[in-house]
mmCIF file with all atom_site columns, C-alpha atoms and ligand atoms in Angstrom:
data_model
loop_
_atom_site.group_PDB
_atom_site.id
_atom_site.type_symbol
_atom_site.label_atom_id
_atom_site.label_alt_id
_atom_site.label_comp_id
_atom_site.label_asym_id
_atom_site.label_entity_id
_atom_site.label_seq_id
_atom_site.pdbx_PDB_ins_code
_atom_site.Cartn_x
_atom_site.Cartn_y
_atom_site.Cartn_z
_atom_site.occupancy
_atom_site.B_iso_or_equiv
_atom_site.pdbx_formal_charge
_atom_site.auth_seq_id
_atom_site.auth_comp_id
_atom_site.auth_asym_id
_atom_site.auth_atom_id
_atom_site.pdbx_PDB_model_num
ATOM   1   C CA . MET A 1 1   ? -7.308  -32.193 6.221   1.00 0.00 ? 488 MET A CA 1
ATOM   2   C CA . LYS A 1 2   ? -6.906  -29.338 3.832   1.00 0.00 ? 489 LYS A CA 1
ATOM   3   C CA . LYS A 1 3   ? -3.586  -27.781 3.465   1.00 0.00 ? 490 LYS A CA 1
ATOM   4   C CA . LEU A 1 4   ? -3.547  -24.001 2.918   1.00 0.00 ? 491 LEU A CA 1
ATOM   5   C CA . ILE A 1 5   ? -0.772  -21.503 3.021   1.00 0.00 ? 492 ILE A CA 1
ATOM   6   C CA . ILE A 1 6   ? -0.767  -17.707 3.568   1.00 0.00 ? 493 ILE A CA 1
ATOM   7   C CA . ILE A 1 7   ? 1.799   -16.000 1.673   1.00 0.00 ? 494 ILE A CA 1
ATOM   8   C CA . ASN A 1 8   ? 2.419   -12.398 2.494   1.00 0.00 ? 495 ASN A CA 1
ATOM   9   C CA . GLY A 1 9   ? 4.579   -9.994  0.416   1.00 0.00 ? 496 GLY A CA 1
ATOM   10  C CA . PRO A 1 10  ? 6.678   -6.906  1.123   1.00 0.00 ? 497 PRO A CA 1
ATOM   11  C CA . ASN A 1 11  ? 6.210   -4.805  4.305   1.00 0.00 ? 498 ASN A CA 1
ATOM   12  C CA . LEU A 1 12  ? 3.572   -6.968  5.798   1.00 0.00 ? 499 LEU A CA 1
ATOM   13  C CA . ASN A 1 13  ? 6.099   -8.218  8.404   1.00 0.00 ? 500 ASN A CA 1
ATOM   14  C CA . LEU A 1 14  ? 5.490   -4.619  9.923   1.00 0.00 ? 501 LEU A CA 1
ATOM   15  C CA . LEU A 1 15  ? 1.683   -5.157  10.476  1.00 0.00 ? 502 LEU A CA 1
ATOM   16  C CA . GLY A 1 16  ? 0.783   -3.782  13.794  1.00 0.00 ? 503 GLY A CA 1
ATOM   17  C CA . LYS A 1 17  ? 3.343   -1.053  13.509  1.00 0.00 ? 504 LYS A CA 1
ATOM   18  C CA . ARG A 1 18  ? 2.870   -0.028  9.860   1.00 0.00 ? 505 ARG A CA 1
ATOM   19  C CA . GLU A 1 19  ? 0.238   2.720   9.150   1.00 0.00 ? 506 GLU A CA 1
ATOM   20  C CA . PRO A 1 20  ? -2.098  1.322   11.818  1.00 0.00 ? 507 PRO A CA 1
ATOM   21  C CA . ASN A 1 21  ? -4.903  3.576   10.579  1.00 0.00 ? 508 ASN A CA 1
ATOM   22  C CA . ILE A 1 22  ? -4.994  1.507   7.385   1.00 0.00 ? 509 ILE A CA 1
ATOM   23  C CA . TYR A 1 23  ? -3.684  -1.807  8.298   1.00 0.00 ? 510 TYR A CA 1
ATOM   24  C CA . GLY A 1 24  ? -4.770  -2.148  12.038  1.00 0.00 ? 511 GLY A CA 1
ATOM   25  C CA . SER A 1 25  ? -2.699  -2.582  15.143  1.00 0.00 ? 512 SER A CA 1
ATOM   26  C CA . LEU A 1 26  ? -2.656  -6.422  15.419  1.00 0.00 ? 513 LEU A CA 1
ATOM   27  C CA . THR A 1 27  ? 0.625   -8.103  14.489  1.00 0.00 ? 514 THR A CA 1
ATOM   28  C CA . PHE A 1 28  ? 0.320   -10.891 11.902  1.00 0.00 ? 515 PHE A CA 1
ATOM   29  C CA . THR A 1 29  ? 1.778   -13.358 14.331  1.00 0.00 ? 516 THR A CA 1
ATOM   30  C CA . GLU A 1 30  ? -1.038  -12.694 16.833  1.00 0.00 ? 517 GLU A CA 1
ATOM   31  C CA . PHE A 1 31  ? -3.610  -12.870 14.172  1.00 0.00 ? 518 PHE A CA 1
ATOM   32  C CA . LEU A 1 32  ? -2.250  -16.103 12.949  1.00 0.00 ? 519 LEU A CA 1
ATOM   33  C CA . GLU A 1 33  ? -2.497  -17.823 16.355  1.00 0.00 ? 520 GLU A CA 1
ATOM   34  C CA . GLU A 1 34  ? -5.981  -16.558 16.524  1.00 0.00 ? 521 GLU A CA 1
ATOM   35  C CA . ILE A 1 35  ? -7.090  -18.055 13.180  1.00 0.00 ? 522 ILE A CA 1
ATOM   36  C CA . LYS A 1 36  ? -5.176  -21.346 13.536  1.00 0.00 ? 523 LYS A CA 1
ATOM   37  C CA . GLY A 1 37  ? -7.216  -21.932 16.755  1.00 0.00 ? 524 GLY A CA 1
ATOM   38  C CA . LYS A 1 38  ? -10.370 -20.855 15.095  1.00 0.00 ? 525 LYS A CA 1
ATOM   39  C CA . TYR A 1 39  ? -9.981  -22.864 11.920  1.00 0.00 ? 526 TYR A CA 1
ATOM   40  C CA . ASN A 1 40  ? -8.477  -26.098 13.268  1.00 0.00 ? 527 ASN A CA 1
ATOM   41  C CA . ASN A 1 41  ? -10.068 -28.271 10.641  1.00 0.00 ? 528 ASN A CA 1
ATOM   42  C CA . VAL A 1 42  ? -7.488  -27.051 8.138   1.00 0.00 ? 529 VAL A CA 1
ATOM   43  C CA . GLU A 1 43  ? -3.752  -26.804 8.135   1.00 0.00 ? 530 GLU A CA 1
ATOM   44  C CA . ILE A 1 44  ? -2.570  -23.284 7.757   1.00 0.00 ? 531 ILE A CA 1
ATOM   45  C CA . ASP A 1 45  ? 1.078   -22.614 6.921   1.00 0.00 ? 532 ASP A CA 1
ATOM   46  C CA . TYR A 1 46  ? 2.488   -19.066 6.591   1.00 0.00 ? 533 TYR A CA 1
ATOM   47  C CA . PHE A 1 47  ? 5.316   -17.450 4.513   1.00 0.00 ? 534 PHE A CA 1
ATOM   48  C CA . GLN A 1 48  ? 6.241   -13.888 4.291   1.00 0.00 ? 535 GLN A CA 1
ATOM   49  C CA . SER A 1 49  ? 9.010   -12.238 2.176   1.00 0.00 ? 536 SER A CA 1
ATOM   50  C CA . ASN A 1 50  ? 9.990   -8.777  1.186   1.00 0.00 ? 537 ASN A CA 1
ATOM   51  C CA . ILE A 1 51  ? 11.818  -10.258 -1.919  1.00 0.00 ? 538 ILE A CA 1
ATOM   52  C CA . GLU A 1 52  ? 9.816   -10.914 -5.096  1.00 0.00 ? 539 GLU A CA 1
ATOM   53  C CA . GLY A 1 53  ? 11.901  -13.924 -6.333  1.00 0.00 ? 540 GLY A CA 1
ATOM   54  C CA . GLU A 1 54  ? 11.318  -15.641 -2.898  1.00 0.00 ? 541 GLU A CA 1
ATOM   55  C CA . LEU A 1 55  ? 7.671   -15.251 -3.315  1.00 0.00 ? 542 LEU A CA 1
ATOM   56  C CA . ILE A 1 56  ? 7.856   -16.748 -6.672  1.00 0.00 ? 543 ILE A CA 1
ATOM   57  C CA . ASN A 1 57  ? 9.901   -19.677 -5.364  1.00 0.00 ? 544 ASN A CA 1
ATOM   58  C CA . LYS A 1 58  ? 7.453   -20.403 -2.596  1.00 0.00 ? 545 LYS A CA 1
ATOM   59  C CA . LEU A 1 59  ? 4.508   -20.426 -4.989  1.00 0.00 ? 546 LEU A CA 1
ATOM   60  C CA . HIS A 1 60  ? 6.477   -22.974 -7.236  1.00 0.00 ? 547 HIS A CA 1
ATOM   61  C CA . GLU A 1 61  ? 7.179   -25.049 -4.068  1.00 0.00 ? 548 GLU A CA 1
ATOM   62  C CA . VAL A 1 62  ? 3.635   -25.273 -2.654  1.00 0.00 ? 549 VAL A CA 1
ATOM   63  C CA . GLY A 1 63  ? 1.759   -24.832 -6.029  1.00 0.00 ? 550 GLY A CA 1
ATOM   64  C CA . PHE A 1 64  ? 1.428   -28.447 -6.930  1.00 0.00 ? 551 PHE A CA 1
ATOM   65  C CA . THR A 1 65  ? 0.661   -30.154 -3.628  1.00 0.00 ? 552 THR A CA 1
ATOM   66  C CA . TYR A 1 66  ? -1.420  -27.581 -1.358  1.00 0.00 ? 553 TYR A CA 1
ATOM   67  C CA . ASP A 1 67  ? -5.184  -27.298 -1.641  1.00 0.00 ? 554 ASP A CA 1
ATOM   68  C CA . GLY A 1 68  ? -5.179  -23.448 -1.567  1.00 0.00 ? 555 GLY A CA 1
ATOM   69  C CA . ILE A 1 69  ? -2.973  -20.466 -1.521  1.00 0.00 ? 556 ILE A CA 1
ATOM   70  C CA . ILE A 1 70  ? -3.987  -17.152 0.170   1.00 0.00 ? 557 ILE A CA 1
ATOM   71  C CA . LEU A 1 71  ? -1.768  -14.510 -1.254  1.00 0.00 ? 558 LEU A CA 1
ATOM   72  C CA . ASN A 1 72  ? -1.395  -10.834 -0.302  1.00 0.00 ? 559 ASN A CA 1
ATOM   73  C CA . ALA A 1 73  ? 1.422   -9.828  -2.654  1.00 0.00 ? 560 ALA A CA 1
ATOM   74  C CA . ALA A 1 74  ? 1.219   -6.207  -1.174  1.00 0.00 ? 561 ALA A CA 1
ATOM   75  C CA . ALA A 1 75  ? 2.905   -3.762  -3.446  1.00 0.00 ? 562 ALA A CA 1
ATOM   76  C CA . TYR A 1 76  ? 4.115   -6.459  -5.753  1.00 0.00 ? 563 TYR A CA 1
ATOM   77  C CA . THR A 1 77  ? 0.301   -6.958  -6.858  1.00 0.00 ? 564 THR A CA 1
ATOM   78  C CA . HIS A 1 78  ? 0.598   -3.681  -8.797  1.00 0.00 ? 565 HIS A CA 1
ATOM   79  C CA . THR A 1 79  ? 3.850   -4.268  -10.367 1.00 0.00 ? 566 THR A CA 1
ATOM   80  C CA . SER A 1 80  ? 4.850   -7.956  -10.740 1.00 0.00 ? 567 SER A CA 1
ATOM   81  C CA . ILE A 1 81  ? 4.296   -9.800  -13.964 1.00 0.00 ? 568 ILE A CA 1
ATOM   82  C CA . GLY A 1 82  ? 6.569   -12.541 -12.470 1.00 0.00 ? 569 GLY A CA 1
ATOM   83  C CA . ILE A 1 83  ? 4.138   -13.352 -9.649  1.00 0.00 ? 570 ILE A CA 1
ATOM   84  C CA . GLY A 1 84  ? 1.302   -13.179 -12.161 1.00 0.00 ? 571 GLY A CA 1
ATOM   85  C CA . ASP A 1 85  ? 2.910   -15.673 -14.376 1.00 0.00 ? 572 ASP A CA 1
ATOM   86  C CA . ALA A 1 86  ? 3.948   -17.943 -11.578 1.00 0.00 ? 573 ALA A CA 1
ATOM   87  C CA . ILE A 1 87  ? 0.210   -18.128 -10.536 1.00 0.00 ? 574 ILE A CA 1
ATOM   88  C CA . LYS A 1 88  ? -0.592  -19.166 -14.162 1.00 0.00 ? 575 LYS A CA 1
ATOM   89  C CA . ALA A 1 89  ? 2.159   -21.895 -13.960 1.00 0.00 ? 576 ALA A CA 1
ATOM   90  C CA . ILE A 1 90  ? 1.005   -23.638 -10.830 1.00 0.00 ? 577 ILE A CA 1
ATOM   91  C CA . GLU A 1 91  ? -1.945  -25.841 -10.182 1.00 0.00 ? 578 GLU A CA 1
ATOM   92  C CA . THR A 1 92  ? -3.113  -24.915 -6.701  1.00 0.00 ? 579 THR A CA 1
ATOM   93  C CA . PRO A 1 93  ? -5.792  -22.158 -6.810  1.00 0.00 ? 580 PRO A CA 1
ATOM   94  C CA . VAL A 1 94  ? -4.886  -18.818 -5.470  1.00 0.00 ? 581 VAL A CA 1
ATOM   95  C CA . VAL A 1 95  ? -7.102  -16.219 -3.578  1.00 0.00 ? 582 VAL A CA 1
ATOM   96  C CA . GLU A 1 96  ? -5.839  -12.824 -3.771  1.00 0.00 ? 583 GLU A CA 1
ATOM   97  C CA . VAL A 1 97  ? -6.357  -10.852 -0.536  1.00 0.00 ? 584 VAL A CA 1
ATOM   98  C CA . HIS A 1 98  ? -5.794  -7.381  0.542   1.00 0.00 ? 585 HIS A CA 1
ATOM   99  C CA . ILE A 1 99  ? -6.428  -5.774  3.882   1.00 0.00 ? 586 ILE A CA 1
ATOM   100 C CA . SER A 1 100 ? -7.285  -2.357  2.574   1.00 0.00 ? 587 SER A CA 1
ATOM   101 C CA . ASN A 1 101 ? -9.803  -1.522  -0.271  1.00 0.00 ? 588 ASN A CA 1
ATOM   102 C CA . THR A 1 102 ? -7.185  -0.964  -2.914  1.00 0.00 ? 589 THR A CA 1
ATOM   103 C CA . PHE A 1 103 ? -9.902  0.593   -5.216  1.00 0.00 ? 590 PHE A CA 1
ATOM   104 C CA . GLY A 1 104 ? -10.571 3.417   -2.588  1.00 0.00 ? 591 GLY A CA 1
ATOM   105 C CA . ARG A 1 105 ? -6.914  4.387   -2.649  1.00 0.00 ? 592 ARG A CA 1
ATOM   106 C CA . GLU A 1 106 ? -4.355  5.725   -5.073  1.00 0.00 ? 593 GLU A CA 1
ATOM   107 C CA . GLU A 1 107 ? -4.778  4.990   -8.758  1.00 0.00 ? 594 GLU A CA 1
ATOM   108 C CA . PHE A 1 108 ? -1.630  2.925   -8.933  1.00 0.00 ? 595 PHE A CA 1
ATOM   109 C CA . ARG A 1 109 ? -3.200  0.326   -6.510  1.00 0.00 ? 596 ARG A CA 1
ATOM   110 C CA . HIS A 1 110 ? -6.173  -0.235  -8.975  1.00 0.00 ? 597 HIS A CA 1
ATOM   111 C CA . ASN A 1 111 ? -4.218  -2.451  -11.242 1.00 0.00 ? 598 ASN A CA 1
ATOM   112 C CA . SER A 1 112 ? -3.503  -6.075  -10.191 1.00 0.00 ? 599 SER A CA 1
ATOM   113 C CA . TYR A 1 113 ? -1.294  -8.627  -12.023 1.00 0.00 ? 600 TYR A CA 1
ATOM   114 C CA . ILE A 1 114 ? -2.633  -11.241 -9.674  1.00 0.00 ? 601 ILE A CA 1
ATOM   115 C CA . SER A 1 115 ? -6.291  -10.806 -10.122 1.00 0.00 ? 602 SER A CA 1
ATOM   116 C CA . PRO A 1 116 ? -6.607  -12.178 -13.722 1.00 0.00 ? 603 PRO A CA 1
ATOM   117 C CA . ASN A 1 117 ? -5.135  -15.481 -12.612 1.00 0.00 ? 604 ASN A CA 1
ATOM   118 C CA . ALA A 1 118 ? -6.764  -15.789 -9.208  1.00 0.00 ? 605 ALA A CA 1
ATOM   119 C CA . LYS A 1 119 ? -9.647  -17.899 -8.247  1.00 0.00 ? 606 LYS A CA 1
ATOM   120 C CA . GLY A 1 120 ? -11.189 -14.890 -6.456  1.00 0.00 ? 607 GLY A CA 1
ATOM   121 C CA . VAL A 1 121 ? -10.307 -11.670 -4.773  1.00 0.00 ? 608 VAL A CA 1
ATOM   122 C CA . ILE A 1 122 ? -11.208 -10.540 -1.287  1.00 0.00 ? 609 ILE A CA 1
ATOM   123 C CA . LEU A 1 123 ? -10.248 -6.913  -0.162  1.00 0.00 ? 610 LEU A CA 1
ATOM   124 C CA . GLY A 1 124 ? -11.072 -4.199  2.142   1.00 0.00 ? 611 GLY A CA 1
ATOM   125 C CA . PHE A 1 125 ? -12.164 -6.183  5.136   1.00 0.00 ? 612 PHE A CA 1
ATOM   126 C CA . GLY A 1 126 ? -9.113  -5.651  7.243   1.00 0.00 ? 613 GLY A CA 1
ATOM   127 C CA . LEU A 1 127 ? -7.452  -8.903  8.525   1.00 0.00 ? 614 LEU A CA 1
ATOM   128 C CA . GLN A 1 128 ? -10.855 -10.430 8.095   1.00 0.00 ? 615 GLN A CA 1
ATOM   129 C CA . SER A 1 129 ? -10.169 -10.640 4.410   1.00 0.00 ? 616 SER A CA 1
ATOM   130 C CA . TYR A 1 130 ? -7.775  -13.569 5.239   1.00 0.00 ? 617 TYR A CA 1
ATOM   131 C CA . GLU A 1 131 ? -10.515 -15.391 7.125   1.00 0.00 ? 618 GLU A CA 1
ATOM   132 C CA . LEU A 1 132 ? -12.997 -14.984 4.310   1.00 0.00 ? 619 LEU A CA 1
ATOM   133 C CA . ALA A 1 133 ? -10.390 -16.495 1.995   1.00 0.00 ? 620 ALA A CA 1
ATOM   134 C CA . ILE A 1 134 ? -9.862  -19.516 4.490   1.00 0.00 ? 621 ILE A CA 1
ATOM   135 C CA . GLN A 1 135 ? -13.634 -19.953 4.434   1.00 0.00 ? 622 GLN A CA 1
ATOM   136 C CA . SER A 1 136 ? -13.670 -20.155 0.664   1.00 0.00 ? 623 SER A CA 1
ATOM   137 C CA . PHE A 1 137 ? -11.709 -23.269 0.545   1.00 0.00 ? 624 PHE A CA 1
HETATM 138 C C1 . DQA B 2 .   ? -2.030  -4.222  0.506   1.00 0.00 ? 513 DQA B C1 1
HETATM 139 C C2 . DQA B 2 .   ? -2.383  -3.190  -0.353  1.00 0.00 ? 513 DQA B C2 1
HETATM 140 C C3 . DQA B 2 .   ? -1.268  -2.720  -1.355  1.00 0.00 ? 513 DQA B C3 1
HETATM 141 O O1 . DQA B 2 .   ? -1.517  -1.701  -2.328  1.00 0.00 ? 513 DQA B O1 1
HETATM 142 C C4 . DQA B 2 .   ? -0.087  -2.314  -0.454  1.00 0.00 ? 513 DQA B C4 1
HETATM 143 O O2 . DQA B 2 .   ? 1.011   -1.930  -1.343  1.00 0.00 ? 513 DQA B O2 1
HETATM 144 C C5 . DQA B 2 .   ? 0.213   -3.146  0.572   1.00 0.00 ? 513 DQA B C5 1
HETATM 145 C C6 . DQA B 2 .   ? -0.894  -3.858  1.385   1.00 0.00 ? 513 DQA B C6 1
HETATM 146 C C7 . DQA B 2 .   ? -3.204  -4.481  1.382   1.00 0.00 ? 513 DQA B C7 1
HETATM 147 O O3 . DQA B 2 .   ? -3.175  -5.581  2.102   1.00 0.00 ? 513 DQA B O3 1
HETATM 148 O O4 . DQA B 2 .   ? -4.174  -3.740  1.632   1.00 0.00 ? 513 DQA B O4 1
HETATM 149 O O5 . DQA B 2 .   ? 1.407   -3.337  1.051   1.00 0.00 ? 513 DQA B O5 1
HETATM 150 O O6 . DQA B 2 .   ? -1.842  -5.412  -0.225  1.00 0.00 ? 513 DQA B O6 1
#
């Protein structure tokens, strides 16, 4: 069975409450239960942190044994050279996801330190972005 992990960055613990017009009203826990049931031929682990270094530590921890990483680095996408470098340093392929279409939003969201090192990028499909990433593995 393939082993995947979803890694969510800062503020994504507030999904369901946070700007529901952009990010929807489902909590990630609810969504995770739903997709674990739906994609029961893959193992899906989950990690969320608001702290940049913890995200980097988790990438190091899983990045040599897992089959795939689905990463929504949230705001760190646009700022973190450290997370970009971590993706270069590990072996497991990373698919970058975003709930919103970051290119339709503020200019500062158009840059990503993740994309150049990612296997692919999926954005703008709401929580379905994560499902499309799962299907890609
Ligand atoms: C986000 C987009 C980012 O620009 C933002 O900082 C987020 C969420 C998304 O999933 O749409 O926190 O990664």
